[in-house]
PDB file of C-alpha atoms in Angstrom:
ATOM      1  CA  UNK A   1     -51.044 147.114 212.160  1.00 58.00           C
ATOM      2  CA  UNK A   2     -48.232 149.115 210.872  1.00 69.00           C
ATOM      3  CA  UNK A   3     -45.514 147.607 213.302  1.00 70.00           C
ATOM      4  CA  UNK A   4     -46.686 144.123 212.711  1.00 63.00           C
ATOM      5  CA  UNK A   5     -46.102 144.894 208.757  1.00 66.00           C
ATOM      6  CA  UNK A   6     -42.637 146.250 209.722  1.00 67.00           C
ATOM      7  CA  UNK A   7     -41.698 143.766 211.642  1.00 61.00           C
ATOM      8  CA  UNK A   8     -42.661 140.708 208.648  1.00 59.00           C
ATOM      9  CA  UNK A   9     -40.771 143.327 206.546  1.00 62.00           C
ATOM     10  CA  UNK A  10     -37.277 142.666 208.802  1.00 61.00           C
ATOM     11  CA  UNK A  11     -38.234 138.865 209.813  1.00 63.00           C
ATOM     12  CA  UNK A  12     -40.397 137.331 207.478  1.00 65.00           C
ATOM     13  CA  UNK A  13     -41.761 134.474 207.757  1.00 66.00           C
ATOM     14  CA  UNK A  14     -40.681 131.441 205.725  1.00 69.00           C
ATOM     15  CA  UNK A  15     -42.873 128.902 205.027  1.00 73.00           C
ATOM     16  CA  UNK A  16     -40.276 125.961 204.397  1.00 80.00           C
ATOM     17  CA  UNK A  17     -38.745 126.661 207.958  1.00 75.00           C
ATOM     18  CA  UNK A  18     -42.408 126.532 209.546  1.00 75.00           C
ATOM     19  CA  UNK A  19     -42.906 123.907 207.978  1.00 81.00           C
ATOM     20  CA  UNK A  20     -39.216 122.407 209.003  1.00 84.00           C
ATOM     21  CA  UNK A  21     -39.958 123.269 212.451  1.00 78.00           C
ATOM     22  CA  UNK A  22     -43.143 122.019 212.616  1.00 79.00           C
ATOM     23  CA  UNK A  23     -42.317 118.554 210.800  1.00 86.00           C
ATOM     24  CA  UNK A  24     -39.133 118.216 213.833  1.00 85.00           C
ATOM     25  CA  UNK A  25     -41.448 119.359 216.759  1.00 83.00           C
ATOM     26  CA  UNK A  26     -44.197 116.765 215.200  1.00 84.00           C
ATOM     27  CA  UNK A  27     -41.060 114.095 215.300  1.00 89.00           C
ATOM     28  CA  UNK A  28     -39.695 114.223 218.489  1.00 88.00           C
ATOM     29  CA  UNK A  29     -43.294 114.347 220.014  1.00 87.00           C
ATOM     30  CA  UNK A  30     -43.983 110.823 218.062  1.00 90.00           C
ATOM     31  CA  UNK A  31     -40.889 109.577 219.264  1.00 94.00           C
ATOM     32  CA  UNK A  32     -41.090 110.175 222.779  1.00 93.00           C
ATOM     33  CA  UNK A  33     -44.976 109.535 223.124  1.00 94.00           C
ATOM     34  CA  UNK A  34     -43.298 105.924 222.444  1.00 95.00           C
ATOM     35  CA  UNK A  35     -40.895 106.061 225.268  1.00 96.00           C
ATOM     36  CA  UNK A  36     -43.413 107.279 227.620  1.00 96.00           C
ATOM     37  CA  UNK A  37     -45.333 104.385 227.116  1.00 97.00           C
ATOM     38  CA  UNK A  38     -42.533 101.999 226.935  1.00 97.00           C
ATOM     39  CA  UNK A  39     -41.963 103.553 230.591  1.00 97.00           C
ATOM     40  CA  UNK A  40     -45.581 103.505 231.797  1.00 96.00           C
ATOM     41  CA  UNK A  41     -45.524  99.515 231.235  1.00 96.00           C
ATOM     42  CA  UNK A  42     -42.596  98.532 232.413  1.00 96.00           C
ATOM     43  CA  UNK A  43     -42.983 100.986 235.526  1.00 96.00           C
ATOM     44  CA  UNK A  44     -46.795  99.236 235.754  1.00 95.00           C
ATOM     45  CA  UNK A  45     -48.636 102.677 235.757  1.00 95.00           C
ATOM     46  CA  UNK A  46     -52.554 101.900 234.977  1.00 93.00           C
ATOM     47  CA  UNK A  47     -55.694 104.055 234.875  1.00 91.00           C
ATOM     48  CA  UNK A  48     -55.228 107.469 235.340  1.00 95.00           C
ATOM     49  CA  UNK A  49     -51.531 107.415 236.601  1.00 96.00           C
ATOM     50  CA  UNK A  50     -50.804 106.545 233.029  1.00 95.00           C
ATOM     51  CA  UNK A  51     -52.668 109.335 231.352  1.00 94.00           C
ATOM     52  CA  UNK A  52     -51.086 112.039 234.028  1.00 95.00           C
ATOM     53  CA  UNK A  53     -47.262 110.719 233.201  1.00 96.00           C
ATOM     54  CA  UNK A  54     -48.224 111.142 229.906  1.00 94.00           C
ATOM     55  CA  UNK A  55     -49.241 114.781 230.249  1.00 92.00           C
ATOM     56  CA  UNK A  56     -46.588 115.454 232.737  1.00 94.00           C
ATOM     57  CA  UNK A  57     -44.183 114.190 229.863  1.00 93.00           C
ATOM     58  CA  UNK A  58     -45.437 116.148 226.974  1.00 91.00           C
ATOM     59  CA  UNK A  59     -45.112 119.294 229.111  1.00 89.00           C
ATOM     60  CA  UNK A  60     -41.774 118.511 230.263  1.00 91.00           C
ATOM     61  CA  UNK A  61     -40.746 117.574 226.651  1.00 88.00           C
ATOM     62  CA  UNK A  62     -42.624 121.187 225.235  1.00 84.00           C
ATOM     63  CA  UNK A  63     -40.589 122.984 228.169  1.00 85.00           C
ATOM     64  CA  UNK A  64     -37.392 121.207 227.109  1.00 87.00           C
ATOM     65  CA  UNK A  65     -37.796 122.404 223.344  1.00 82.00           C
ATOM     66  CA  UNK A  66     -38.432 125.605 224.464  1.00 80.00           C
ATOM     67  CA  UNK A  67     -35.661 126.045 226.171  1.00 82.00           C
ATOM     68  CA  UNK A  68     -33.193 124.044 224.299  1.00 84.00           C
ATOM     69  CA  UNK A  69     -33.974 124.689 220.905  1.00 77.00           C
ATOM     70  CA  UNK A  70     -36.011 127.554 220.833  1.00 74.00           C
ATOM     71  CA  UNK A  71     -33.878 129.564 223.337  1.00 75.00           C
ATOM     72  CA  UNK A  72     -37.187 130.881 224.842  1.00 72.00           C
ATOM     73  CA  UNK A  73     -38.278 132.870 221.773  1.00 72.00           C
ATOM     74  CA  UNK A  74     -40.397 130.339 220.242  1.00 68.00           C
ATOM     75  CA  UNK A  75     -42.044 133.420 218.256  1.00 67.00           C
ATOM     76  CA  UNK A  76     -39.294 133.167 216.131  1.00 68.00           C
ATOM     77  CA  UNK A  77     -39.709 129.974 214.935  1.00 68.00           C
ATOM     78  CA  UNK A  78     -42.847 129.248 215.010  1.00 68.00           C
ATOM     79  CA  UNK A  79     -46.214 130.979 213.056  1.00 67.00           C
ATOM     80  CA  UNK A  80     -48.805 130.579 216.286  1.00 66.00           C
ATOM     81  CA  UNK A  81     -46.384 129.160 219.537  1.00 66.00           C
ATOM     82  CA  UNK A  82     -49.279 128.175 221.483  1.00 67.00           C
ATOM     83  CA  UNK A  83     -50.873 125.911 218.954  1.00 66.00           C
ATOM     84  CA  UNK A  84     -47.369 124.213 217.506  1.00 66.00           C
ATOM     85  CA  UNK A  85     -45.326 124.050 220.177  1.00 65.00           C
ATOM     86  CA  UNK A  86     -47.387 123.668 223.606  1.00 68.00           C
ATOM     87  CA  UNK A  87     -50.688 122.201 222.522  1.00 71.00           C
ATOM     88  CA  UNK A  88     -49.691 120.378 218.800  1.00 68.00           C
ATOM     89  CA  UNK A  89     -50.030 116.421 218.396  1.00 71.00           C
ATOM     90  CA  UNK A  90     -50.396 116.171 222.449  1.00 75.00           C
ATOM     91  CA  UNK A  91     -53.482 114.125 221.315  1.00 80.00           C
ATOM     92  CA  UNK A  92     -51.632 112.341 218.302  1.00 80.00           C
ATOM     93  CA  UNK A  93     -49.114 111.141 220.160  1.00 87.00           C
ATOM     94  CA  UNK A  94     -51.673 109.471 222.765  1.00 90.00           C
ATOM     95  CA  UNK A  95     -52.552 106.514 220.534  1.00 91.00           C
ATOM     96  CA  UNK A  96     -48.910 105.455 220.139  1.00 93.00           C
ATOM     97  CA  UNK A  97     -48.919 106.417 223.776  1.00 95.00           C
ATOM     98  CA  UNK A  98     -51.359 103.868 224.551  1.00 95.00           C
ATOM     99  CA  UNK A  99     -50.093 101.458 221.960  1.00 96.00           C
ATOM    100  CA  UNK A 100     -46.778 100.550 223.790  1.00 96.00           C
ATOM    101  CA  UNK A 101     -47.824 101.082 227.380  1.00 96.00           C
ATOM    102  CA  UNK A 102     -50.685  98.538 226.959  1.00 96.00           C
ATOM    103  CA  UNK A 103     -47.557  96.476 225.110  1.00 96.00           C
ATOM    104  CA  UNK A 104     -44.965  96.838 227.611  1.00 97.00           C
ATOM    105  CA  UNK A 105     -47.555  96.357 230.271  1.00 96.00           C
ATOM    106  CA  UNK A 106     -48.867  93.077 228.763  1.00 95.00           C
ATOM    107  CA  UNK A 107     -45.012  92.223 228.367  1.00 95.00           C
ATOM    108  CA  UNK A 108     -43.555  92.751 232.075  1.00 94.00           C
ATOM    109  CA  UNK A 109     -46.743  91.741 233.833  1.00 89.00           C
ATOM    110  CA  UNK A 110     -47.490  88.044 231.750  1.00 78.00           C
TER     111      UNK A 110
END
């Protein structure tokens, strides 16, 4: 317990930058959710194809902000990693997910 004290003494822990970070992670996850569904209708993906690009996506996007932004030390940045950064608004984003691919779907296929 002592070197987990020590360690918040040298890096604390903000809660405006959490909260930052959190609040850009939540952002681009929105956004591309979106474009992954724009792409799953016009590409014509249905049933379970969909769902999979969707949750290939998100990882590929989580991977990218790992290793773009976060330089691979997303300890740093973030309070609990796991939680904000691999597993956060996966199931948010699904309903705008679903929204445009059942759009762009209706769109390219009428």
């Amino acid at each position: 317990m002592a070197s987990q004290e020590r360690e918040l003494a040298i890096h604390p822990i903000v809660a405006e930058s959490v909260q930052h970070n959190t609040q850009i992670i939540s952002n681009i996850r929105s956004l591309t959710s979106s474009l992954f569904g724009i792409a799953s209708g016009i590409l014509g993906l249905e049933s379970y194809s969909g769902f999979i690009f969707y949750l290939l996506g998100t990882l590929l996007v989580s991977v990218l902000v790992w290793v773009l932004l976060c330089r691979r030390d997303q300890g740093s940045y973030f309070q609990s990693p796991m939680a904000e950064l691999w597993g956060g608004d996966v199931l948010g984003g699904l309903s705008s997910f679903v929204l445009t691919w059942t759009l762009f779907y209706g769109l390219v296929r009428a």
